Amino acid sequence: MDLCEYVTKLYQWQQMLRQAIKQRPRKLMLSLFSPFLVEFEQQKFEDVEVPGQYLRLTDSSDDFVRIERFIPELRVVLRSNGVLRMLAIRGTDGSIVHFSVQHFTSRYNHQEERWVQFFRNLDAAGEHDRNTWEQRRIALHLPTIVSLAPHIRLVQEQPESFSLQDVYDKACLRNGTPEIAPALYAVGKMNELISQLPSIDAASEVLFEHICQTMVPASLLQDDVRMHAVSPMEYWLYRENFTYQVSASIALTYMIACTQRAPAKLSISRATGNICLHDLVPTQATPGLIHSKEAVPFRLTPNIQTFVTELGLEGIVPFAIYKVIQRFTDVEHLLRDFLDLYVRDELIHVPAVKSLAAANPQALAEMCERNVKLIEARANQMVETLPPKEVQDKELSPMQPLFRLMTQAVAPSNLAKMDFIWAPWL
């Protein structure tokens, strides 16, 4: 049995398991799991706030929404990365807030929560210098995570949200093709092309272009949004907001070297186009070094390029990236003051670094300083502008360093080097 046959068998078993899960009830009664929550409104408790509101960093909790009751229905949601139970809470203002119950390892939970808190605090620290336009257009939509135990947490969800992976899965279902068809084609043709072309990279680029042209159209996301848009104006406004949100996600992920941005990790609101970034954690190329080894600096794949359009790539995206990072770097020492705290916590939980720090505390301090400088350098790279004389003499854009990063991100030769899980054709 070769690799393609083995992967095909795994895919068939996965589909059988998925069908078995789909046949199970998608809605369950909450009383079967917790009669206490169902009877919450009859209990004699003082007002209890809806979870997650204390993350707003407000001075008073007087305006917080209290829990009126728990919706007695528990939804079971099938995602590409697992099955989640969805809990709904009705607040005293009439709103319904949805939370997914997630079970992860303690270390991973704390790691993601740490960096979400980092960006939330950093964003709040620079909020006083922001005008109304910036608050609306390039706001950071970070997940609300509430830990209940070391291995259990609640994550606020938008029921109508979708991901790039969902768009692709629906397209495959309509066309009757398996989701792993591009990967199987690439593996099957690779040996044949290697003998005809000078290098593996050249063969990968040929396969990538063929997959984009024949298997995965670059208009999947665009067609999906257009199908749900009520009017051309709504479609245009949705695309504009999505472009700003993609820019914000690019700025955050590149700054902390957050890699493996698979299509399922990009949660897009169906109503507004806001993007909520999940799994926002830095990558360590080696233990103690926050750095990315991926061929592309951030995710800007063909479907995102097509939906954002060429005008968006040349106009809105670089401008919005610049504005997001500028709010972090304009205030002197703001970024460094936060990074000194969070980078140390990130490194000290790595077993190799922890043992090194116990033997040599100075080595940990030097390691933290090196990583802080690397993150600052990536942030400064996105806001670096060329001097006017160089711009005039060489006829370049003032934001040439940022355009250089975007060129690397959209280059087919670099996208072809990404692995199948990253789905560069999507």
XYZ file of C-alpha atoms in Angstrom:
426
model
C 0.000 0.000 0.000
C 1.471 3.345 -1.059
C 0.935 6.736 0.589
C -2.014 7.747 -1.619
C -3.891 4.517 -0.900
C -3.188 4.868 2.819
C -4.470 8.476 2.918
C -7.526 7.485 0.859
C -8.369 4.751 3.374
C -8.023 7.229 6.252
C -10.280 9.667 4.416
C -12.925 6.975 3.838
C -12.884 6.088 7.541
C -13.151 9.755 8.422
C -16.177 10.145 6.175
C -17.820 7.060 7.718
C -17.244 8.502 11.190
C -18.560 11.894 10.072
C -21.731 10.286 8.703
C -22.207 8.417 11.962
C -21.881 11.659 13.912
C -24.320 13.436 11.579
C -26.947 10.766 12.265
C -26.836 11.547 15.964
C -29.166 14.267 17.340
C -27.868 17.774 16.663
C -29.961 19.267 19.491
C -30.010 17.907 23.032
C -31.880 18.876 26.166
C -29.722 20.727 28.652
C -31.594 19.042 31.499
C -29.935 15.733 30.593
C -26.532 17.200 31.411
C -27.242 19.846 34.068
C -30.674 20.271 35.664
C -29.094 22.974 37.819
C -28.492 25.253 34.810
C -32.037 24.724 33.521
C -33.444 25.793 36.898
C -31.021 28.707 37.224
C -33.719 31.384 36.989
C -35.603 29.804 39.930
C -32.491 29.731 42.128
C -32.084 32.453 44.744
C -28.821 33.915 43.512
C -27.623 37.462 43.296
C -27.146 38.830 39.802
C -24.546 36.802 37.904
C -22.863 38.400 34.896
C -22.702 36.747 31.498
C -19.190 35.225 31.261
C -16.428 37.116 29.519
C -17.457 40.698 30.264
C -14.617 41.337 32.697
C -12.202 41.036 29.774
C -13.336 44.490 28.609
C -11.007 46.206 31.138
C -13.711 48.605 32.319
C -13.623 50.433 35.647
C -17.131 49.427 36.726
C -19.348 46.387 36.274
C -22.600 48.272 36.757
C -23.494 48.126 33.066
C -22.654 44.434 32.639
C -25.416 42.166 31.336
C -26.656 39.657 33.896
C -27.774 36.092 33.239
C -31.543 35.795 33.023
C -31.636 32.098 32.139
C -29.901 29.346 30.185
C -31.533 28.277 26.939
C -32.716 24.687 27.644
C -31.400 23.419 24.311
C -27.801 22.300 23.767
C -26.621 22.312 20.155
C -24.018 19.882 18.819
C -21.900 21.522 16.123
C -19.715 19.532 13.736
C -16.569 21.438 12.761
C -13.667 20.450 10.544
C -11.455 20.151 13.640
C -13.890 18.432 15.986
C -17.361 18.288 17.524
C -18.422 21.037 19.934
C -21.311 21.498 22.324
C -22.886 24.952 22.049
C -24.449 26.538 25.122
C -26.712 29.614 24.871
C -27.350 32.198 27.614
C -30.082 34.834 27.567
C -29.105 38.110 29.202
C -31.209 40.646 31.035
C -31.067 42.912 27.966
C -32.738 40.255 25.815
C -29.563 39.257 23.939
C -28.515 35.633 23.492
C -24.812 34.816 23.821
C -23.479 31.499 22.503
C -20.515 29.661 24.030
C -18.807 26.503 22.859
C -17.516 24.092 25.499
C -13.974 23.090 24.571
C -11.601 20.529 26.068
C -7.914 21.152 25.469
C -4.683 20.561 27.319
C -3.901 22.996 30.115
C -0.706 24.247 28.478
C -2.412 25.054 25.177
C -5.309 26.796 26.916
C -3.029 29.107 28.841
C -0.865 29.810 25.810
C -3.728 31.017 23.632
C -5.341 32.981 26.468
C -2.017 34.663 27.212
C -1.594 36.100 23.718
C -5.239 37.073 23.347
C -4.826 38.993 26.592
C -1.608 40.544 25.253
C -3.300 41.972 22.174
C -6.395 43.024 24.117
C -4.299 44.952 26.668
C -2.072 46.410 23.964
C -5.105 47.531 21.992
C -6.707 49.121 25.056
C -3.481 50.963 25.952
C -3.446 52.760 22.582
C -7.184 53.323 22.358
C -7.137 56.979 23.507
C -5.198 58.028 20.391
C -7.659 56.395 18.003
C -10.421 58.180 16.143
C -13.899 56.821 15.497
C -13.011 55.590 12.007
C -10.130 53.461 13.294
C -12.236 52.051 16.127
C -14.851 50.888 13.624
C -12.808 49.768 10.634
C -9.659 48.192 12.040
C -10.925 47.005 15.404
C -9.380 43.784 16.687
C -11.937 41.002 17.091
C -10.324 38.628 19.563
C -12.018 35.503 20.925
C -13.605 35.722 24.366
C -12.213 32.797 26.355
C -13.355 31.913 29.876
C -11.499 29.134 31.677
C -13.614 26.888 33.908
C -10.896 24.367 34.766
C -7.338 23.636 33.563
C -8.733 21.519 30.716
C -12.198 23.061 30.119
C -13.057 26.479 28.775
C -15.906 28.462 27.258
C -15.294 30.303 23.984
C -17.849 32.819 22.743
C -19.084 31.924 19.271
C -21.113 33.506 16.494
C -23.544 30.821 15.244
C -23.646 32.318 11.744
C -19.863 32.465 11.340
C -18.012 30.323 8.804
C -14.435 29.589 7.797
C -12.546 29.173 4.548
C -12.567 25.437 5.171
C -16.379 25.463 5.353
C -16.548 27.257 1.987
C -14.253 24.663 0.422
C -16.121 21.715 1.973
C -19.451 22.982 0.609
C -17.940 23.422 -2.858
C -16.590 19.860 -2.781
C -20.004 18.554 -1.682
C -21.724 20.348 -4.580
C -19.201 19.048 -7.111
C -19.026 15.538 -5.672
C -15.236 15.611 -5.211
C -13.349 14.572 -2.059
C -11.696 17.320 0.002
C -8.319 15.607 -0.246
C -8.325 15.485 -4.074
C -5.694 18.277 -4.487
C -3.338 16.619 -2.003
C -3.717 13.186 -3.615
C -3.114 14.658 -7.061
C 0.026 16.453 -5.884
C 1.465 13.347 -4.220
C 0.664 11.131 -7.213
C 2.181 13.484 -9.797
C 5.228 14.626 -7.838
C 7.519 11.713 -8.744
C 6.611 12.008 -12.414
C 7.369 15.750 -12.528
C 10.622 15.521 -10.557
C 12.160 13.476 -13.373
C 11.124 16.106 -15.935
C 11.929 19.331 -14.057
C 15.209 20.550 -12.554
C 14.087 20.751 -8.906
C 11.381 19.804 -6.416
C 10.419 23.468 -6.029
C 9.748 23.754 -9.766
C 7.594 20.610 -9.678
C 5.671 21.936 -6.656
C 4.975 25.208 -8.457
C 3.633 23.406 -11.541
C 1.354 21.277 -9.355
C 0.172 24.325 -7.414
C -0.789 26.210 -10.574
C -2.591 23.168 -11.998
C -4.604 22.691 -8.775
C -5.580 26.381 -8.730
C -6.705 26.296 -12.366
C -8.600 22.999 -12.441
C -9.507 21.861 -8.906
C -9.853 24.831 -6.540
C -11.112 28.019 -8.257
C -9.913 31.315 -6.826
C -13.503 32.589 -6.676
C -14.923 30.160 -4.065
C -15.043 32.723 -1.243
C -16.273 35.477 -3.547
C -19.103 33.325 -4.912
C -20.137 32.165 -1.430
C -20.402 35.738 -0.099
C -22.197 36.929 -3.235
C -24.736 34.109 -2.895
C -25.662 35.247 0.634
C -25.606 39.008 -0.086
C -29.027 40.648 -0.307
C -27.943 43.487 -2.612
C -24.845 44.721 -4.465
C -24.411 47.466 -1.864
C -24.391 44.948 0.982
C -21.858 42.838 -0.911
C -19.600 45.871 -1.453
C -19.748 46.912 2.222
C -19.111 43.333 3.342
C -16.063 43.055 1.091
C -14.710 46.391 2.302
C -15.000 45.406 5.969
C -13.521 41.974 5.253
C -10.506 43.645 3.610
C -9.828 45.719 6.721
C -10.209 42.659 8.935
C -7.816 40.590 6.795
C -5.279 43.393 7.178
C -5.634 43.329 10.970
C -5.183 39.546 11.036
C -2.065 39.828 8.869
C -0.573 42.421 11.213
C -1.140 40.362 14.359
C -0.052 36.980 13.005
C 3.132 38.263 11.360
C 4.217 40.289 14.378
C 4.320 37.288 16.742
C 5.285 34.741 14.044
C 1.951 32.880 14.298
C 2.186 30.124 11.681
C 0.064 27.161 10.547
C -2.872 29.447 9.737
C -5.030 26.676 8.327
C -8.319 27.675 6.616
C -10.357 26.452 9.610
C -8.651 28.975 11.914
C -10.103 31.989 10.099
C -13.604 32.479 11.539
C -15.601 34.983 9.439
C -18.880 36.552 10.516
C -21.620 35.989 7.954
C -23.368 39.236 8.933
C -20.486 41.722 9.052
C -17.326 40.169 7.624
C -15.444 40.555 10.923
C -12.670 38.001 11.408
C -12.092 36.348 14.774
C -8.618 34.862 15.085
C -8.426 31.503 16.827
C -5.201 29.721 17.831
C -3.352 33.027 17.963
C -0.117 31.674 19.433
C 3.506 32.261 18.364
C 5.665 29.606 16.764
C 9.065 28.624 18.100
C 11.425 27.582 15.313
C 13.687 26.130 17.979
C 13.005 25.955 21.735
C 13.314 29.519 22.978
C 13.250 31.265 19.590
C 9.964 32.837 18.405
C 10.462 32.731 14.678
C 8.748 31.330 11.588
C 10.334 29.035 9.018
C 7.389 29.125 6.609
C 7.950 30.239 3.035
C 5.243 32.923 3.284
C 5.117 35.588 6.024
C 1.314 35.425 6.417
C -1.811 33.990 4.785
C -2.843 35.815 1.601
C -3.972 32.940 -0.606
C -5.682 33.096 -4.055
C -9.263 33.061 -2.711
C -8.538 35.943 -0.331
C -6.742 37.840 -3.100
C -9.677 37.446 -5.487
C -12.275 38.546 -2.946
C -10.207 41.515 -1.714
C -9.474 42.476 -5.372
C -6.305 44.019 -6.784
C -7.346 47.505 -5.690
C -7.779 46.278 -2.131
C -4.371 44.605 -2.137
C -2.646 47.740 -3.360
C -4.667 50.283 -1.374
C -6.608 49.178 1.701
C -4.484 46.237 2.882
C -1.088 47.967 3.255
C -2.714 51.096 4.674
C -4.711 49.151 7.268
C -1.710 47.000 8.276
C 0.281 50.188 8.772
C -2.437 51.751 10.952
C -2.828 48.625 13.135
C 0.890 48.367 13.894
C 1.319 52.123 14.181
C -0.999 52.237 17.190
C 1.369 49.782 18.940
C 4.650 51.427 17.982
C 3.809 55.130 18.188
C 3.738 55.213 21.986
C 7.314 54.985 23.217
C 8.175 51.683 24.970
C 4.522 50.538 24.881
C 5.160 47.400 22.838
C 8.359 46.512 24.709
C 6.759 46.923 28.145
C 4.077 44.374 27.288
C 6.415 42.010 25.447
C 8.836 41.790 28.374
C 6.067 40.228 30.461
C 4.376 37.964 27.945
C 7.459 36.651 26.156
C 8.999 35.514 29.431
C 5.794 33.646 30.343
C 5.767 32.082 26.884
C 9.345 30.835 27.112
C 9.333 29.648 30.712
C 6.653 27.047 29.916
C 8.890 25.327 27.340
C 10.530 22.364 29.135
C 13.967 22.905 27.552
C 13.959 26.604 28.424
C 12.646 25.952 31.932
C 15.513 23.582 32.727
C 18.006 26.062 31.255
C 16.566 28.913 33.328
C 16.870 26.871 36.518
C 20.566 26.332 35.876
C 21.335 29.794 34.435
C 18.791 32.601 35.072
C 20.868 35.035 33.012
C 20.431 32.850 29.927
C 16.634 33.218 30.224
C 16.950 37.009 30.411
C 19.124 37.058 27.284
C 16.693 34.740 25.471
C 13.751 36.998 26.353
C 15.624 40.072 25.153
C 16.446 38.425 21.833
C 12.821 37.420 21.213
C 11.495 40.848 22.176
C 13.857 42.432 19.664
C 12.733 39.978 16.959
C 9.053 40.811 17.506
C 9.823 44.542 17.569
C 11.799 44.191 14.334
C 8.856 42.481 12.601
C 6.500 45.197 13.823
C 8.844 47.981 12.688
C 9.210 46.275 9.307
C 5.481 46.745 8.674
C 5.565 50.482 9.486
C 8.940 51.269 7.953
C 8.851 53.980 5.272
C 11.570 54.856 2.789
C 13.090 58.374 2.808
C 11.578 60.771 0.221
C 14.825 60.994 -1.785
C 15.028 57.218 -2.250
C 11.341 57.082 -3.191
C 11.819 59.755 -5.842
C 15.101 58.447 -7.244
C 14.096 54.771 -7.464
C 10.377 55.392 -8.130
C 9.327 53.150 -5.257
C 6.435 53.241 -2.848
C 7.187 54.773 0.578
C 5.880 51.498 2.075
C 8.184 49.317 -0.014
C 9.262 47.038 2.911
C 5.619 46.108 3.541
C 4.942 45.616 -0.173
C 7.951 43.305 -0.269
C 6.356 41.129 2.424
C 3.060 41.062 0.524
C 4.887 40.063 -2.657
C 6.408 37.117 -0.795
C 2.979 36.130 0.546
C 1.257 36.029 -2.863
C 4.139 34.572 -4.915
C 3.123 31.172 -6.373
C 6.671 29.897 -5.888
C 6.356 30.478 -2.121
C 2.763 29.268 -1.812
C 3.736 26.032 -3.570
C 6.190 25.276 -0.723
C 3.443 25.224 1.910
C 2.103 21.895 3.163
C -1.283 20.407 2.323
C -2.824 21.153 5.728
C -2.169 24.872 5.143
C -4.082 24.565 1.828
C -2.197 27.216 -0.193
C -4.639 26.906 -3.110
C -7.522 28.019 -0.876
